XYZ file of C-alpha atoms in Angstrom:
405
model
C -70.279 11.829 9.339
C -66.976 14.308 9.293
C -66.418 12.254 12.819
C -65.901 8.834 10.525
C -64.042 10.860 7.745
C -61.761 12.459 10.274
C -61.082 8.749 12.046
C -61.021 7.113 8.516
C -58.559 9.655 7.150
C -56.427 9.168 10.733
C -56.709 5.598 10.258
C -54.875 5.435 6.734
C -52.726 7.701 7.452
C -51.441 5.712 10.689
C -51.638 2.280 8.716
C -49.269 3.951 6.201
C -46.815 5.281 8.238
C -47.064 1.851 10.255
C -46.191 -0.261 6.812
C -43.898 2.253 5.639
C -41.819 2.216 9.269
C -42.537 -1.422 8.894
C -40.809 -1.594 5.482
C -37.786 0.629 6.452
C -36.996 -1.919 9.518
C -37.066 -4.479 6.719
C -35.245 -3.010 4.100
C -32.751 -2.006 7.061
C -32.325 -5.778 8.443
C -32.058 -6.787 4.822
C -28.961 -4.792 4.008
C -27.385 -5.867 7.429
C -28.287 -9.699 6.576
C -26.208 -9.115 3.452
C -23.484 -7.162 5.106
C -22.996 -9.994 7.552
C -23.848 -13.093 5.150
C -20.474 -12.686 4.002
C -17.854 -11.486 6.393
C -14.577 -9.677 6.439
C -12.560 -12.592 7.894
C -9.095 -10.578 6.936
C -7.809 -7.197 6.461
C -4.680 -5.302 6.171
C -4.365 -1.278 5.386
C -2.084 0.183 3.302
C -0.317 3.681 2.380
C 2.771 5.480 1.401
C 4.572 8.800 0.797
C 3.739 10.496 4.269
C 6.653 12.669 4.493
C 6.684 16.431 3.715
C 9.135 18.530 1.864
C 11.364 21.408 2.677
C 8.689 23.680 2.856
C 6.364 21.719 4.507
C 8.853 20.829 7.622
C 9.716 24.555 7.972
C 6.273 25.591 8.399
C 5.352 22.919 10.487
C 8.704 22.124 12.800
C 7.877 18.532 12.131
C 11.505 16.817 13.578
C 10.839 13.638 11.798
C 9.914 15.122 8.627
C 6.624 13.709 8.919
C 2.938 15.163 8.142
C 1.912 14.057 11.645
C -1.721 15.295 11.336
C -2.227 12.946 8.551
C 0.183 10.551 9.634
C -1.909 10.364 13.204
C -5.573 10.926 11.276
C -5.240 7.687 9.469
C -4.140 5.792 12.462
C -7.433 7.124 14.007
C -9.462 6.374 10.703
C -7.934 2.424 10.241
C -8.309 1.733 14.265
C -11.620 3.126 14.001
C -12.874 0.591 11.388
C -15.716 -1.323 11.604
C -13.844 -4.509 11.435
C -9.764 -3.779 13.156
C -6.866 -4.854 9.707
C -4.775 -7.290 10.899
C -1.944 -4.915 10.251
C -1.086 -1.580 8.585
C 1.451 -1.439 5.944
C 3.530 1.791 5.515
C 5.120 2.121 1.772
C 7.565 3.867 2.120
C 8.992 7.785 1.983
C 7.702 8.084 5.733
C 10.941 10.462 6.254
C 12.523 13.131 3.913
C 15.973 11.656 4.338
C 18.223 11.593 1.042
C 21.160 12.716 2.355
C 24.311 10.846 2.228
C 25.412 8.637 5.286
C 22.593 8.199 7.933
C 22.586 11.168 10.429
C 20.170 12.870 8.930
C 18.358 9.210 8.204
C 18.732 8.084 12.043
C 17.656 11.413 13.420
C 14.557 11.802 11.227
C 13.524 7.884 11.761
C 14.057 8.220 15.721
C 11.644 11.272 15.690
C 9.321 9.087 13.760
C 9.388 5.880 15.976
C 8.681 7.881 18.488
C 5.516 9.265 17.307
C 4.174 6.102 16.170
C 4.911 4.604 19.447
C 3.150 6.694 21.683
C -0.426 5.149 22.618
C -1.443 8.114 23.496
C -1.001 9.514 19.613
C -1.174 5.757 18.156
C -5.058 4.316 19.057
C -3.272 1.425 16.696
C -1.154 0.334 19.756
C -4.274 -0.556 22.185
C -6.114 -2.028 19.267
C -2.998 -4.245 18.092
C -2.865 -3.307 14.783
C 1.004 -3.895 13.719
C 2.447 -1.424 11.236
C 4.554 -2.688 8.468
C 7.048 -0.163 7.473
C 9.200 -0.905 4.396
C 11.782 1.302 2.286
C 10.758 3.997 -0.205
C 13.423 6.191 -2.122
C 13.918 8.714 0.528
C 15.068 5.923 2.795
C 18.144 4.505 0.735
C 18.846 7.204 -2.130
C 20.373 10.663 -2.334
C 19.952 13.016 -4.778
C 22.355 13.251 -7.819
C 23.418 16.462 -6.521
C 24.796 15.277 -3.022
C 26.032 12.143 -4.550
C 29.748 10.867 -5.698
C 28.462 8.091 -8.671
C 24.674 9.477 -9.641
C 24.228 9.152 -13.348
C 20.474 9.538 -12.431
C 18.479 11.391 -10.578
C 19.068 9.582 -7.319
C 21.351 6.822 -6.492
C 21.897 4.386 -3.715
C 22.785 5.414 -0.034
C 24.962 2.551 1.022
C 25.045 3.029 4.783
C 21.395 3.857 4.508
C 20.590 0.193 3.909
C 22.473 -1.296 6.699
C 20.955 0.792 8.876
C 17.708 0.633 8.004
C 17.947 -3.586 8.724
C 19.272 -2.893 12.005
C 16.967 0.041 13.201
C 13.892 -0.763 11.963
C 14.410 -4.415 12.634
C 16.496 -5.168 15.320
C 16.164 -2.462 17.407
C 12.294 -1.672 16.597
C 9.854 -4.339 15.186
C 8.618 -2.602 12.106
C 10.325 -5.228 9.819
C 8.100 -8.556 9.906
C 10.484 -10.881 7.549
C 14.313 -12.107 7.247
C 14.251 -14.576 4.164
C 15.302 -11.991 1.846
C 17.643 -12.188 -1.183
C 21.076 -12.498 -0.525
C 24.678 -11.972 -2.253
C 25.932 -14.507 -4.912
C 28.747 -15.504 -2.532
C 25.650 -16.617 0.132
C 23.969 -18.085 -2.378
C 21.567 -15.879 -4.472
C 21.439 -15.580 -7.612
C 20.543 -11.089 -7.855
C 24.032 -9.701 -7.924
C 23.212 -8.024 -4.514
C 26.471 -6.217 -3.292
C 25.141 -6.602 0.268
C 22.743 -9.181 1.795
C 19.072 -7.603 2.113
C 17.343 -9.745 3.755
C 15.258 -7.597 5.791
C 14.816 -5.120 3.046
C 13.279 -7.811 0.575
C 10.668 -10.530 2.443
C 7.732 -12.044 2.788
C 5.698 -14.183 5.322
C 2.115 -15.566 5.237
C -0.736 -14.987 7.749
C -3.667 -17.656 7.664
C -4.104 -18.057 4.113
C -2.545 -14.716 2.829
C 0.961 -14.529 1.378
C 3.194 -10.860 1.600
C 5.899 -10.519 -0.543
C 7.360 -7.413 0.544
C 9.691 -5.786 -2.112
C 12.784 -3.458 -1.973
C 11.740 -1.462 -5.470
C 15.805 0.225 -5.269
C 18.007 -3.116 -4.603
C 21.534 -2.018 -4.732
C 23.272 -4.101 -7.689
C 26.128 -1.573 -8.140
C 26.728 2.410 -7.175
C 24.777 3.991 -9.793
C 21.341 1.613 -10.354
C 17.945 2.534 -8.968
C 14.332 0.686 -9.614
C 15.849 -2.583 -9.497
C 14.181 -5.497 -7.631
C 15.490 -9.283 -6.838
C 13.869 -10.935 -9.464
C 15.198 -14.306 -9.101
C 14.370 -13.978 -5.036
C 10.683 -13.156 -6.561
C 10.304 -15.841 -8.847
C 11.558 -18.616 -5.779
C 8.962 -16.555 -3.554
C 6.072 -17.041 -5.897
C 6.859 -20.326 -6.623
C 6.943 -21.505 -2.841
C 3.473 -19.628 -2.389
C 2.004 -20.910 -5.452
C 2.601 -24.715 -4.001
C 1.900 -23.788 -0.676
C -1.967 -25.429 -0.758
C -2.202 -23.231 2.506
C -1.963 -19.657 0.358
C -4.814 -18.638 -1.147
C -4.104 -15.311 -1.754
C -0.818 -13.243 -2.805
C -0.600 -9.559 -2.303
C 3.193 -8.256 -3.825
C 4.265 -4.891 -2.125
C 6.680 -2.056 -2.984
C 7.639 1.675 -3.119
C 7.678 1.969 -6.740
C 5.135 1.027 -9.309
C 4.778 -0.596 -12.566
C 3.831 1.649 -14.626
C 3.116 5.552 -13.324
C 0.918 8.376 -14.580
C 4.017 10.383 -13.851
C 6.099 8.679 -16.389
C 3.230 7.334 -18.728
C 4.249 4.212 -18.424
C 7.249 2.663 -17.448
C 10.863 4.668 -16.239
C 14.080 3.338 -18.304
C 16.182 5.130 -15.726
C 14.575 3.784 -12.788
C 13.568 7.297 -10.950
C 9.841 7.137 -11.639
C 9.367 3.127 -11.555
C 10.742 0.236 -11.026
C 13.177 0.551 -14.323
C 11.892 -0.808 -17.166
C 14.708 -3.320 -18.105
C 13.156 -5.601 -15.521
C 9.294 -4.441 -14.948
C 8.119 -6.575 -18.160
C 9.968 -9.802 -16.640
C 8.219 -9.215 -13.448
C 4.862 -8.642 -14.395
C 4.766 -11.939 -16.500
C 5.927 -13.538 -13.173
C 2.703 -12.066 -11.270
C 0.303 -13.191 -14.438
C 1.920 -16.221 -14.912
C 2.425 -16.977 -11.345
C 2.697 -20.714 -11.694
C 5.747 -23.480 -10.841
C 4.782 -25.609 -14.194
C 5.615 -22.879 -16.936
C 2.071 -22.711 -18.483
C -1.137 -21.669 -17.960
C -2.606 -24.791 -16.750
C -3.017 -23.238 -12.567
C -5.069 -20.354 -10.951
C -3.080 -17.517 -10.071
C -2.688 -16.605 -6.640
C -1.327 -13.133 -7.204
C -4.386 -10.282 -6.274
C -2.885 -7.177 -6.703
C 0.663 -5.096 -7.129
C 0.426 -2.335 -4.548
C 2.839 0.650 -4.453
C 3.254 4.428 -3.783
C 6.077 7.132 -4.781
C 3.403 8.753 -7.316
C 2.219 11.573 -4.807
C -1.867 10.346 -5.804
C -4.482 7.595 -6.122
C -4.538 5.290 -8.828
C -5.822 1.863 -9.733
C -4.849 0.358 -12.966
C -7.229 -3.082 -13.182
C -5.551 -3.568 -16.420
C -2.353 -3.192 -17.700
C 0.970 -3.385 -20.457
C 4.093 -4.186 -19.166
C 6.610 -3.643 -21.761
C 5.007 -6.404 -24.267
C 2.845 -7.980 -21.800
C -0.547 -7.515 -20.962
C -2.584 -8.653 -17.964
C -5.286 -8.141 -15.647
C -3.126 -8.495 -12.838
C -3.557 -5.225 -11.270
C -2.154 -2.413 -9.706
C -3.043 0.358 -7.028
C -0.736 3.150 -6.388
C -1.602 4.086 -3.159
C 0.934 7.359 -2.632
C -1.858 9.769 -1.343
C -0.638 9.476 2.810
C 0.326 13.219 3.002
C 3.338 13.665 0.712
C 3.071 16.973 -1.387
C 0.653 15.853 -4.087
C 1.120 15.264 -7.871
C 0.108 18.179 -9.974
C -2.373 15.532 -11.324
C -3.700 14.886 -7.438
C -4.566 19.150 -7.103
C -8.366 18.793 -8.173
C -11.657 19.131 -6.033
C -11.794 15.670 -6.039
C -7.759 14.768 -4.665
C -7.600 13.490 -1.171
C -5.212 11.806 1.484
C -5.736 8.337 2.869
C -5.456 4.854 2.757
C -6.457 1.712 1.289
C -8.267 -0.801 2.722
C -7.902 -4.579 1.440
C -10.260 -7.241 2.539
C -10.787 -10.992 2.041
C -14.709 -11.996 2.991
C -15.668 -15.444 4.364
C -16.056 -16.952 0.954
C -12.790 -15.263 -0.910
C -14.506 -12.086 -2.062
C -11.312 -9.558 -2.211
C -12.147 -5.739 -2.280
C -9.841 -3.039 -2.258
C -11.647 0.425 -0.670
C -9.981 3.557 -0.778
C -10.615 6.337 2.056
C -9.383 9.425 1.999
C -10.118 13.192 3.664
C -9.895 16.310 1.899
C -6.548 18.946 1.928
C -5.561 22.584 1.399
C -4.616 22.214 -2.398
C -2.493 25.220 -1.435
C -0.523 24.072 1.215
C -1.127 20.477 2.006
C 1.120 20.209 5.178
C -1.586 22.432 7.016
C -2.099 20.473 10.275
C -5.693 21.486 11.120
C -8.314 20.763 10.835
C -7.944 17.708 9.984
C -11.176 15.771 9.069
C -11.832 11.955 9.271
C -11.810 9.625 6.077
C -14.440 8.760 4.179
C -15.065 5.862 1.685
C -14.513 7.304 -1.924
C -14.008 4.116 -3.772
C -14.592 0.624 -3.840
C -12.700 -2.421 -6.239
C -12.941 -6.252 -6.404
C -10.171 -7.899 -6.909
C -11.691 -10.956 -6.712
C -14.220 -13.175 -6.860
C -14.106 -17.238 -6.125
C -15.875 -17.958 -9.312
C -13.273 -15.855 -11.324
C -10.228 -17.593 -10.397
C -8.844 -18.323 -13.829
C -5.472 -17.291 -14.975
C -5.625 -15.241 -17.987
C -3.173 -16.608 -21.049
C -0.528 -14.201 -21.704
C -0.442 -11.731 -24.228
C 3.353 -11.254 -26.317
């Protein structure tokens, strides 16, 4: 009789941890059904603000002014995905620069294509993963202090511009466009006082649409935050027609609107200046040839760095218009952080964008802890991790939101 107990107790005990294994394996092919029932079928990553400051490049010897165990970490991270971007994009402020003329510029950039060049540092290379690099402040400004016209902070670096065309884009391949705004005389219509067409650009890949923006076009000696906004408005036209685009995604150094400055900068140092940021974010919301609100916007997201954290803004007010357009500052990739971006919680990383099968759009952020205390510490260094997770967008929410004066 204890025989049959024993053997009956056995038996339940083996037919529950048979159903229970049983309903793990299903639970497990479940959530892989609906991981794969709707595909990433495009990708790109996305990060800016990698460069160190004084400090940090005399305690590390970095020669391109880099913070190469970040800088090198996220490569390894975004190759290492589960599904390869289609390229990375690199926002700017990857070199301290700021200093008038360019040999200081051309030094710390050849140091820097250097490093991102080697396969042996770059897993990107063998997986084919192009990197987008565009211009953030540290690129094309100085600092009031070192230069002759500065009635703000910074001011523009004319030689810097010219040579970052011809460097980055000539004699490297980190510069993916060449329809850029141009001066009056060759036909534009920005007051450009040189032609930046390389600076300014965008291109499409499959269905996506880049419009990569130059958030300090030089107008005249002294103006900073400026952007081509007639260039923008032809752009987003073109794309909005285009029954090929389905998606926009606008890129630049400087932001809308900043935690830094709460809200928008007047002066152009903390933004892109606030003269023209209202004018351009009713060109993202309304985003349509016709003048109304009778088409679907196109436009998924304003992406930017120069704010040394991460922030997404799914709503926002633009001078006197509102939207749902949003905006991700994305500034985290090793600069020194924001006094705001010191907490437990504060990491470096990137941002992941993807576009499903069906038109899903999700932005995820990664990111890896720091030394609060001194962030250029270059070990150890520890992988990225998935901290957050946004949709941009959904098929069945395609409508274009009436603006708000």
């Amino acid at each position: 009789m204890l025989t049959n107990v024993k053997n009956t107790t056995l038996m339940a005990a083996l037919f529950c941890v048979v159903n229970l294994c049983y309903a793990n394996t299903a639970n497990a092919e479940q959530s892989n059904d609906l991981a794969t029932s709707d595909p990433v079928k495009f990708s790109f990553a996305f990060f800016g603000c990698n460069r160190l400051n004084k400090e940090g490049v005399e305690s590390t010897h970095s020669d391109s002014t880099a913070n190469i165990a970040q800088l090198l970490q996220s490569f390894k991270d975004i190759a290492n995905s589960p599904v390869p971007p289609n390229y990375l994009f690199l926002a700017g402020d990857i070199v301290k620069g700021k200093k008038p003329g360019t040999k200081k510029l051309s030094k710390e950039l050849a140091e820097w294509v250097k490093l991102v060049s080697d396969p042996n540092q770059n897993p990107l290379i063998q997986k084919n993963i192009p990197i987008v690099a565009f211009t953030g402040n540290h690129e094309i400004l100085v600092n009031q202090e070192d230069g002759k016209n500065c009635i703000y902070a910074q001011c523009p670096n004319p030689p810097a511009y010219l040579y970052w065309q011809d460097y980055m884009g000539k004699t490297n391949t980190f510069i993916f466009g060449k329809n850029g705004p141009v001066t009056n005389a060759n036909g534009g219509k920005d007051d450009l006082l040189t032609d930046e067409k390389h600076l300014s650009y965008s291109f499409r890949s499959g269905d996506v649409f880049f419009i990569i923006l130059n958030t300090d076009t030089q107008i005249d000696a002294v103006t900073i935050g400026d952007i081509p906004l007639h260039w923008i408005k032809q752009q987003l036209k073109a794309a909005q027609q285009d029954h090929n685009v389905n998606h926009i995604f606008i890129m630049g150094h400087k932001p809308l609107l900043s935690s830094d400055n709460n809200g928008s900068d007047t002066t152009g140092n903390g933004t892109i200046r606030s003269a023209e940021a209202e004018a351009f974010y009713a060109l993202l919301k309304l985003n349509n040839p016709a003048g109304d609100n009778s088409s679907t916007s196109k436009v998924r997201i304003f992406l930017a760095a120069h704010t040394h954290e991460w922030n997404y803004m799914p709503k926002m007010t633009v001078g006197n218009i509102t939207g749902i357009v949003p905006q991700i500052i994305a500034g985290n990739g090793g600069s020194p952080p924001n006094s705001s971006w010191l907490n437990d919680d504060a990491y470096f990383g990137y941002t992941l964008v993807e576009i499903t099968q069906s038109g899903v759009v999700t932005a995820k952020s990664f990111g890896r802890p720091f030394d609060t205390k001194e962030y250029y510490k270059q070990s150890p260094i520890e992988p990225a991790t998935l901290r957050t997770t946004y949709t941009l967008h959904t098929p069945e929410n395609n409508k274009q939101v009436t603006l708000k004066h």
